[in-house]
PDB file of C-alpha atoms in Angstrom:
ATOM      1  CA  MET A   1      -8.919  23.867  16.625  1.00 35.00           C
ATOM      2  CA  THR A   2      -7.318  21.466  14.152  1.00 49.00           C
ATOM      3  CA  ILE A   3      -6.564  17.907  15.089  1.00 51.00           C
ATOM      4  CA  THR A   4      -2.817  18.578  15.073  1.00 49.00           C
ATOM      5  CA  GLU A   5      -3.232  21.264  17.749  1.00 46.00           C
ATOM      6  CA  LYS A   6      -4.827  18.951  20.297  1.00 47.00           C
ATOM      7  CA  ASP A   7      -2.975  17.516  23.256  1.00 48.00           C
ATOM      8  CA  VAL A   8      -1.975  13.998  22.134  1.00 43.00           C
ATOM      9  CA  ARG A   9      -3.236  12.538  25.387  1.00 54.00           C
ATOM     10  CA  THR A  10      -6.805  13.589  24.649  1.00 70.00           C
ATOM     11  CA  TYR A  11      -7.215  11.460  21.521  1.00 93.00           C
ATOM     12  CA  GLY A  12      -9.755   8.662  21.563  1.00 94.00           C
ATOM     13  CA  TYR A  13     -10.957   5.992  19.187  1.00 95.00           C
ATOM     14  CA  ALA A  14     -13.271   8.449  17.414  1.00 95.00           C
ATOM     15  CA  ASP A  15     -10.240  10.532  16.420  1.00 95.00           C
ATOM     16  CA  LEU A  16      -8.437   7.711  14.616  1.00 94.00           C
ATOM     17  CA  PRO A  17     -10.084   8.179  11.178  1.00 92.00           C
ATOM     18  CA  ALA A  18      -9.065  11.845  11.223  1.00 93.00           C
ATOM     19  CA  LEU A  19      -5.522  10.923  12.240  1.00 94.00           C
ATOM     20  CA  MET A  20      -5.364   8.385   9.436  1.00 92.00           C
ATOM     21  CA  GLY A  21      -6.748  11.018   7.079  1.00 91.00           C
ATOM     22  CA  LEU A  22      -3.628  13.110   7.652  1.00 93.00           C
ATOM     23  CA  MET A  23      -1.606  10.405   5.884  1.00 91.00           C
ATOM     24  CA  THR A  24      -1.808  10.396   2.111  1.00 81.00           C
ATOM     25  CA  GLY A  25       0.072   8.926  -0.854  1.00 67.00           C
ATOM     26  CA  ASP A  26      -0.134   6.246  -3.506  1.00 61.00           C
ATOM     27  CA  GLU A  27       1.064   3.397  -1.285  1.00 61.00           C
ATOM     28  CA  LYS A  28      -1.239   3.764   1.696  1.00 60.00           C
ATOM     29  CA  HIS A  29      -2.476   0.154   1.618  1.00 62.00           C
ATOM     30  CA  GLY A  30      -5.699   1.476   3.100  1.00 70.00           C
ATOM     31  CA  PRO A  31      -7.581  -1.857   3.423  1.00 71.00           C
ATOM     32  CA  ALA A  32      -4.585  -3.500   5.117  1.00 73.00           C
ATOM     33  CA  ALA A  33      -4.460  -0.628   7.582  1.00 79.00           C
ATOM     34  CA  THR A  34      -8.148  -0.285   8.390  1.00 88.00           C
ATOM     35  CA  SER A  35      -8.469  -4.040   8.958  1.00 92.00           C
ATOM     36  CA  THR A  36      -6.201  -3.682  11.999  1.00 94.00           C
ATOM     37  CA  LEU A  37      -7.610  -0.470  13.475  1.00 95.00           C
ATOM     38  CA  ASP A  38      -9.892  -1.883  16.168  1.00 97.00           C
ATOM     39  CA  VAL A  39      -7.447  -4.555  17.299  1.00 98.00           C
ATOM     40  CA  LEU A  40      -4.648  -2.012  17.627  1.00 97.00           C
ATOM     41  CA  TRP A  41      -6.812   0.407  19.569  1.00 98.00           C
ATOM     42  CA  VAL A  42      -8.034  -2.160  22.089  1.00 98.00           C
ATOM     43  CA  LEU A  43      -4.513  -3.462  22.623  1.00 98.00           C
ATOM     44  CA  TYR A  44      -2.947  -0.055  23.197  1.00 98.00           C
ATOM     45  CA  ASP A  45      -5.889   1.403  25.089  1.00 97.00           C
ATOM     46  CA  ARG A  46      -6.750  -1.486  27.380  1.00 97.00           C
ATOM     47  CA  VAL A  47      -4.225  -4.330  27.299  1.00 98.00           C
ATOM     48  CA  LEU A  48      -0.581  -3.516  26.570  1.00 98.00           C
ATOM     49  CA  ARG A  49       1.578  -2.463  29.506  1.00 97.00           C
ATOM     50  CA  VAL A  50       3.750  -0.034  27.588  1.00 97.00           C
ATOM     51  CA  THR A  51       3.771   3.759  27.453  1.00 96.00           C
ATOM     52  CA  PRO A  52       5.998   6.379  25.803  1.00 96.00           C
ATOM     53  CA  GLU A  53       7.793   6.710  29.138  1.00 95.00           C
ATOM     54  CA  ARG A  54       8.512   2.956  29.358  1.00 94.00           C
ATOM     55  CA  LEU A  55      10.068   2.273  25.957  1.00 95.00           C
ATOM     56  CA  ASP A  56      13.319   1.048  27.513  1.00 94.00           C
ATOM     57  CA  ASP A  57      11.782  -0.663  30.540  1.00 97.00           C
ATOM     58  CA  PRO A  58      12.736  -4.375  30.549  1.00 96.00           C
ATOM     59  CA  GLY A  59       9.390  -5.115  32.191  1.00 97.00           C
ATOM     60  CA  ARG A  60       7.295  -3.594  29.389  1.00 98.00           C
ATOM     61  CA  ASP A  61       5.046  -5.652  27.158  1.00 98.00           C
ATOM     62  CA  ARG A  62       6.347  -6.086  23.608  1.00 98.00           C
ATOM     63  CA  PHE A  63       4.089  -5.481  20.603  1.00 98.00           C
ATOM     64  CA  LEU A  64       5.360  -6.602  17.200  1.00 97.00           C
ATOM     65  CA  LEU A  65       3.534  -5.503  14.050  1.00 96.00           C
ATOM     66  CA  SER A  66       4.220  -8.245  11.529  1.00 94.00           C
ATOM     67  CA  LYS A  67       1.489  -6.941   9.210  1.00 89.00           C
ATOM     68  CA  GLY A  68       3.713  -3.970   8.523  1.00 84.00           C
ATOM     69  CA  HIS A  69       2.885  -3.294   4.876  1.00 82.00           C
ATOM     70  CA  GLY A  70      -0.161  -1.271   5.926  1.00 79.00           C
ATOM     71  CA  PRO A  71       1.006   0.754   8.943  1.00 91.00           C
ATOM     72  CA  MET A  72      -1.321   3.763   8.786  1.00 93.00           C
ATOM     73  CA  ALA A  73      -3.559   2.546  11.602  1.00 95.00           C
ATOM     74  CA  TYR A  74      -0.498   1.650  13.662  1.00 96.00           C
ATOM     75  CA  TYR A  75       0.943   5.148  13.241  1.00 96.00           C
ATOM     76  CA  ALA A  76      -2.420   6.721  14.064  1.00 96.00           C
ATOM     77  CA  VAL A  77      -2.697   4.737  17.290  1.00 97.00           C
ATOM     78  CA  LEU A  78       0.912   5.492  18.239  1.00 97.00           C
ATOM     79  CA  ALA A  79       0.202   9.197  17.692  1.00 96.00           C
ATOM     80  CA  ALA A  80      -3.033   9.032  19.679  1.00 96.00           C
ATOM     81  CA  LYS A  81      -1.179   7.456  22.591  1.00 96.00           C
ATOM     82  CA  GLY A  82       1.737   9.905  22.498  1.00 95.00           C
ATOM     83  CA  PHE A  83       4.479   7.654  21.132  1.00 97.00           C
ATOM     84  CA  VAL A  84       4.993   9.812  18.027  1.00 96.00           C
ATOM     85  CA  PRO A  85       4.048  13.446  17.338  1.00 95.00           C
ATOM     86  CA  VAL A  86       0.850  13.990  15.381  1.00 95.00           C
ATOM     87  CA  GLU A  87       2.847  16.483  13.309  1.00 95.00           C
ATOM     88  CA  TRP A  88       4.729  13.558  11.756  1.00 96.00           C
ATOM     89  CA  LEU A  89       1.609  12.058  10.166  1.00 95.00           C
ATOM     90  CA  PRO A  90       1.144  14.321   7.103  1.00 94.00           C
ATOM     91  CA  ALA A  91       4.672  13.489   5.889  1.00 93.00           C
ATOM     92  CA  PHE A  92       3.949   9.741   5.956  1.00 93.00           C
ATOM     93  CA  GLY A  93       5.949   7.921   3.296  1.00 90.00           C
ATOM     94  CA  SER A  94       8.044  10.907   2.206  1.00 90.00           C
ATOM     95  CA  TYR A  95      11.790  10.499   1.797  1.00 89.00           C
ATOM     96  CA  ASP A  96      12.680  12.379   4.975  1.00 91.00           C
ATOM     97  CA  SER A  97       9.873  11.098   7.205  1.00 94.00           C
ATOM     98  CA  PRO A  98      10.492   8.580   9.999  1.00 96.00           C
ATOM     99  CA  LEU A  99       7.075   7.098   9.162  1.00 95.00           C
ATOM    100  CA  GLY A 100       7.839   4.904   6.195  1.00 92.00           C
ATOM    101  CA  HIS A 101       5.574   2.611   4.244  1.00 90.00           C
ATOM    102  CA  HIS A 102       7.020  -0.142   6.444  1.00 91.00           C
ATOM    103  CA  PRO A 103       7.768   0.702  10.101  1.00 93.00           C
ATOM    104  CA  ASP A 104      11.444   1.051  11.031  1.00 94.00           C
ATOM    105  CA  ARG A 105      12.259   0.294  14.661  1.00 95.00           C
ATOM    106  CA  MET A 106      15.240   2.653  14.525  1.00 95.00           C
ATOM    107  CA  LEU A 107      13.023   5.577  13.524  1.00 96.00           C
ATOM    108  CA  VAL A 108       9.593   4.997  15.069  1.00 97.00           C
ATOM    109  CA  PRO A 109       9.363   5.242  18.872  1.00 96.00           C
ATOM    110  CA  GLY A 110       7.537   2.197  20.180  1.00 96.00           C
ATOM    111  CA  ALA A 111       8.175  -0.024  17.155  1.00 96.00           C
ATOM    112  CA  GLU A 112       9.878  -3.200  18.370  1.00 96.00           C
ATOM    113  CA  ILE A 113      10.800  -4.549  14.906  1.00 95.00           C
ATOM    114  CA  GLY A 114      11.219  -3.372  11.345  1.00 92.00           C
ATOM    115  CA  SER A 115       8.418  -5.067   9.462  1.00 86.00           C
ATOM    116  CA  GLY A 116       6.628  -5.511   6.191  1.00 76.00           C
ATOM    117  CA  SER A 117       7.997  -8.770   4.800  1.00 75.00           C
ATOM    118  CA  LEU A 118       5.357 -11.438   5.284  1.00 78.00           C
ATOM    119  CA  GLY A 119       6.051 -14.308   7.614  1.00 81.00           C
ATOM    120  CA  HIS A 120       8.781 -13.084   9.926  1.00 90.00           C
ATOM    121  CA  GLY A 121       6.915 -11.376  12.791  1.00 95.00           C
ATOM    122  CA  LEU A 122       5.658 -14.526  14.529  1.00 97.00           C
ATOM    123  CA  PRO A 123       9.070 -16.264  14.481  1.00 96.00           C
ATOM    124  CA  ILE A 124      10.615 -13.102  15.959  1.00 97.00           C
ATOM    125  CA  ALA A 125       7.907 -13.047  18.633  1.00 98.00           C
ATOM    126  CA  VAL A 126       8.717 -16.667  19.513  1.00 98.00           C
ATOM    127  CA  GLY A 127      12.353 -15.652  19.891  1.00 98.00           C
ATOM    128  CA  ALA A 128      11.390 -12.656  22.039  1.00 98.00           C
ATOM    129  CA  ALA A 129       9.322 -14.848  24.361  1.00 98.00           C
ATOM    130  CA  LEU A 130      12.179 -17.330  24.648  1.00 97.00           C
ATOM    131  CA  GLY A 131      14.643 -14.507  25.316  1.00 97.00           C
ATOM    132  CA  LEU A 132      12.524 -13.043  28.099  1.00 98.00           C
ATOM    133  CA  ARG A 133      12.200 -16.488  29.665  1.00 97.00           C
ATOM    134  CA  ALA A 134      15.980 -16.977  29.493  1.00 97.00           C
ATOM    135  CA  GLN A 135      16.499 -13.612  31.194  1.00 97.00           C
ATOM    136  CA  GLY A 136      14.214 -14.580  34.041  1.00 97.00           C
ATOM    137  CA  LEU A 137      11.579 -11.990  33.090  1.00 97.00           C
ATOM    138  CA  PRO A 138       8.259 -13.825  33.455  1.00 95.00           C
ATOM    139  CA  ASP A 139       5.942 -10.817  33.495  1.00 96.00           C
ATOM    140  CA  PRO A 140       6.295  -9.079  30.092  1.00 98.00           C
ATOM    141  CA  ALA A 141       3.846 -10.311  27.490  1.00 98.00           C
ATOM    142  CA  VAL A 142       4.794 -10.568  23.823  1.00 98.00           C
ATOM    143  CA  TRP A 143       2.086  -9.690  21.321  1.00 98.00           C
ATOM    144  CA  VAL A 144       2.364 -10.022  17.549  1.00 98.00           C
ATOM    145  CA  LEU A 145      -0.219  -8.989  14.953  1.00 97.00           C
ATOM    146  CA  ILE A 146      -0.222 -10.900  11.686  1.00 95.00           C
ATOM    147  CA  GLY A 147      -2.476 -11.145   8.651  1.00 92.00           C
ATOM    148  CA  ASP A 148      -4.206 -14.342   7.601  1.00 91.00           C
ATOM    149  CA  ALA A 149      -2.271 -14.334   4.310  1.00 89.00           C
ATOM    150  CA  GLU A 150       0.952 -14.608   6.304  1.00 90.00           C
ATOM    151  CA  LEU A 151      -0.125 -18.077   7.331  1.00 90.00           C
ATOM    152  CA  ASP A 152       0.758 -19.130   3.771  1.00 87.00           C
ATOM    153  CA  GLU A 153       4.409 -18.708   4.792  1.00 88.00           C
ATOM    154  CA  GLY A 154       6.275 -21.762   6.055  1.00 89.00           C
ATOM    155  CA  SER A 155       8.156 -19.756   8.657  1.00 93.00           C
ATOM    156  CA  ASN A 156       4.904 -19.151  10.499  1.00 93.00           C
ATOM    157  CA  HIS A 157       4.015 -22.838  10.413  1.00 93.00           C
ATOM    158  CA  GLU A 158       7.331 -23.645  12.099  1.00 95.00           C
ATOM    159  CA  ALA A 159       6.798 -20.957  14.732  1.00 97.00           C
ATOM    160  CA  ILE A 160       3.296 -22.237  15.506  1.00 97.00           C
ATOM    161  CA  ALA A 161       4.535 -25.814  15.729  1.00 97.00           C
ATOM    162  CA  PHE A 162       7.347 -24.857  18.119  1.00 98.00           C
ATOM    163  CA  ALA A 163       5.568 -22.419  20.459  1.00 98.00           C
ATOM    164  CA  GLY A 164       2.873 -24.819  21.662  1.00 97.00           C
ATOM    165  CA  PRO A 165       5.103 -27.655  22.902  1.00 97.00           C
ATOM    166  CA  ALA A 166       7.529 -25.044  24.307  1.00 97.00           C
ATOM    167  CA  GLY A 167       4.733 -23.752  26.538  1.00 97.00           C
ATOM    168  CA  LEU A 168       5.332 -20.106  25.658  1.00 98.00           C
ATOM    169  CA  ASP A 169       2.405 -18.785  27.672  1.00 97.00           C
ATOM    170  CA  ARG A 170       3.615 -15.166  27.470  1.00 98.00           C
ATOM    171  CA  LEU A 171       3.253 -15.298  23.676  1.00 98.00           C
ATOM    172  CA  HIS A 172       0.066 -13.849  22.168  1.00 98.00           C
ATOM    173  CA  THR A 173      -0.785 -13.712  18.472  1.00 98.00           C
ATOM    174  CA  VAL A 174      -3.595 -11.771  16.824  1.00 98.00           C
ATOM    175  CA  VAL A 175      -4.532 -12.903  13.316  1.00 96.00           C
ATOM    176  CA  ILE A 176      -6.496 -10.414  11.236  1.00 94.00           C
ATOM    177  CA  ASP A 177      -8.751 -12.630   9.129  1.00 93.00           C
ATOM    178  CA  ASN A 178      -9.933 -10.674   6.095  1.00 89.00           C
ATOM    179  CA  ALA A 179     -10.205 -13.776   3.887  1.00 85.00           C
ATOM    180  CA  SER A 180      -7.024 -13.049   1.956  1.00 80.00           C
ATOM    181  CA  ALA A 181      -5.156 -16.312   2.613  1.00 78.00           C
ATOM    182  CA  SER A 182      -4.478 -18.482  -0.437  1.00 73.00           C
ATOM    183  CA  HIS A 183      -4.268 -21.783   1.413  1.00 70.00           C
ATOM    184  CA  ALA A 184      -6.994 -21.702   4.066  1.00 65.00           C
ATOM    185  CA  ARG A 185      -7.447 -24.971   5.930  1.00 66.00           C
ATOM    186  CA  PRO A 186     -10.659 -26.820   6.815  1.00 58.00           C
ATOM    187  CA  GLY A 187     -11.731 -25.980  10.340  1.00 64.00           C
ATOM    188  CA  GLY A 188     -10.518 -22.422  10.182  1.00 86.00           C
ATOM    189  CA  ILE A 189      -7.456 -20.606  11.398  1.00 93.00           C
ATOM    190  CA  ALA A 190      -8.022 -21.323  15.086  1.00 94.00           C
ATOM    191  CA  ALA A 191      -7.962 -25.079  14.461  1.00 93.00           C
ATOM    192  CA  ARG A 192      -4.492 -24.801  12.964  1.00 92.00           C
ATOM    193  CA  PHE A 193      -3.158 -23.267  16.180  1.00 96.00           C
ATOM    194  CA  GLU A 194      -5.144 -25.569  18.485  1.00 96.00           C
ATOM    195  CA  ALA A 195      -3.648 -28.613  16.765  1.00 94.00           C
ATOM    196  CA  ALA A 196      -0.227 -27.310  17.801  1.00 97.00           C
ATOM    197  CA  GLY A 197      -1.201 -26.900  21.453  1.00 98.00           C
ATOM    198  CA  TRP A 198      -2.278 -23.245  21.489  1.00 98.00           C
ATOM    199  CA  SER A 199      -5.228 -21.653  23.256  1.00 98.00           C
ATOM    200  CA  ALA A 200      -7.444 -20.097  20.568  1.00 98.00           C
ATOM    201  CA  VAL A 201     -10.424 -17.728  20.396  1.00 97.00           C
ATOM    202  CA  THR A 202     -12.208 -16.408  17.289  1.00 96.00           C
ATOM    203  CA  VAL A 203     -14.078 -13.099  17.559  1.00 97.00           C
ATOM    204  CA  ASP A 204     -15.558 -10.206  15.615  1.00 97.00           C
ATOM    205  CA  GLY A 205     -12.572  -7.989  14.893  1.00 97.00           C
ATOM    206  CA  ARG A 206     -14.681  -4.826  15.157  1.00 97.00           C
ATOM    207  CA  ASP A 207     -16.265  -5.589  18.559  1.00 98.00           C
ATOM    208  CA  HIS A 208     -14.094  -3.918  21.201  1.00 98.00           C
ATOM    209  CA  ASP A 209     -15.586  -5.719  24.192  1.00 98.00           C
ATOM    210  CA  ALA A 210     -15.296  -9.098  22.476  1.00 98.00           C
ATOM    211  CA  LEU A 211     -11.699  -8.341  21.537  1.00 98.00           C
ATOM    212  CA  TYR A 212     -10.832  -7.335  25.090  1.00 98.00           C
ATOM    213  CA  ALA A 213     -12.406 -10.493  26.488  1.00 98.00           C
ATOM    214  CA  ALA A 214     -10.486 -12.607  23.978  1.00 98.00           C
ATOM    215  CA  PHE A 215      -7.215 -10.813  24.674  1.00 98.00           C
ATOM    216  CA  THR A 216      -7.545 -11.390  28.416  1.00 98.00           C
ATOM    217  CA  THR A 217      -8.691 -15.025  28.287  1.00 97.00           C
ATOM    218  CA  PRO A 218      -6.568 -17.116  30.704  1.00 97.00           C
ATOM    219  CA  HIS A 219      -4.334 -19.656  28.965  1.00 98.00           C
ATOM    220  CA  PRO A 220      -1.968 -21.159  31.548  1.00 97.00           C
ATOM    221  CA  GLY A 221       0.923 -23.091  30.055  1.00 97.00           C
ATOM    222  CA  ARG A 222      -0.018 -22.368  26.440  1.00 98.00           C
ATOM    223  CA  PRO A 223       0.517 -19.583  23.915  1.00 98.00           C
ATOM    224  CA  HIS A 224      -2.681 -17.795  22.921  1.00 98.00           C
ATOM    225  CA  VAL A 225      -4.079 -16.745  19.551  1.00 98.00           C
ATOM    226  CA  VAL A 226      -7.019 -14.462  18.847  1.00 98.00           C
ATOM    227  CA  VAL A 227      -8.468 -14.689  15.344  1.00 96.00           C
ATOM    228  CA  ALA A 228     -10.123 -11.337  14.609  1.00 96.00           C
ATOM    229  CA  ARG A 229     -12.541 -11.631  11.709  1.00 94.00           C
ATOM    230  CA  VAL A 230     -13.170  -8.491   9.697  1.00 94.00           C
ATOM    231  CA  GLU A 231     -14.777  -7.738   6.354  1.00 91.00           C
ATOM    232  CA  PRO A 232     -13.129  -9.476   3.354  1.00 86.00           C
ATOM    233  CA  LYS A 233     -10.309  -7.458   1.835  1.00 72.00           C
ATOM    234  CA  ASN A 234     -11.928  -7.272  -1.607  1.00 67.00           C
ATOM    235  CA  ALA A 235     -15.499  -6.804  -0.427  1.00 55.00           C
TER     236      ALA A 235
END
């Protein structure tokens, strides 16, 4: 039996490398993708309250992939969880494939935003959290995954500075720290968020139990950030 013949609902974490292996091409951005693999799996497998059947449910959790220039792991997880057909994966990046080198929310079931440009995912997530609050929807959580290099962008600094005092406690950010930021600050990434009033946890980005514990840490009245440290990008 080939991997594409399996029932999508039987896929587990061990299948993800094979699913990613179905995607080829010159612009895979492999390191960017693999750096996010464990975080994405734990979120979709154990944390996010969203399923293929709930894509239009106002009460669903929202996941925003800001680190969208390396979406292979994202597509693999979406396929494993039944959001997209596994049969789409081999055509990744081709002109007629819905799975582009940057995710397109109009083409990829489950994608909440079109992404790939650095620095815009966290501001959009802040807006999503504010919008849900304005609509009187206190239960849905908003999650956004960004790369540490995105913290070089001023738009993220403004979003961080706003979200803490605004008390956006349904906002959750995961920063993949693969030591690729150009302007790292003394005290580490977590300190930058804590100074703006966020709850912050730093963990091993490959340890699933540690990630789950960090993702589910209570943070009443404050937005929450999890800094997931992985191997350096150029190691």
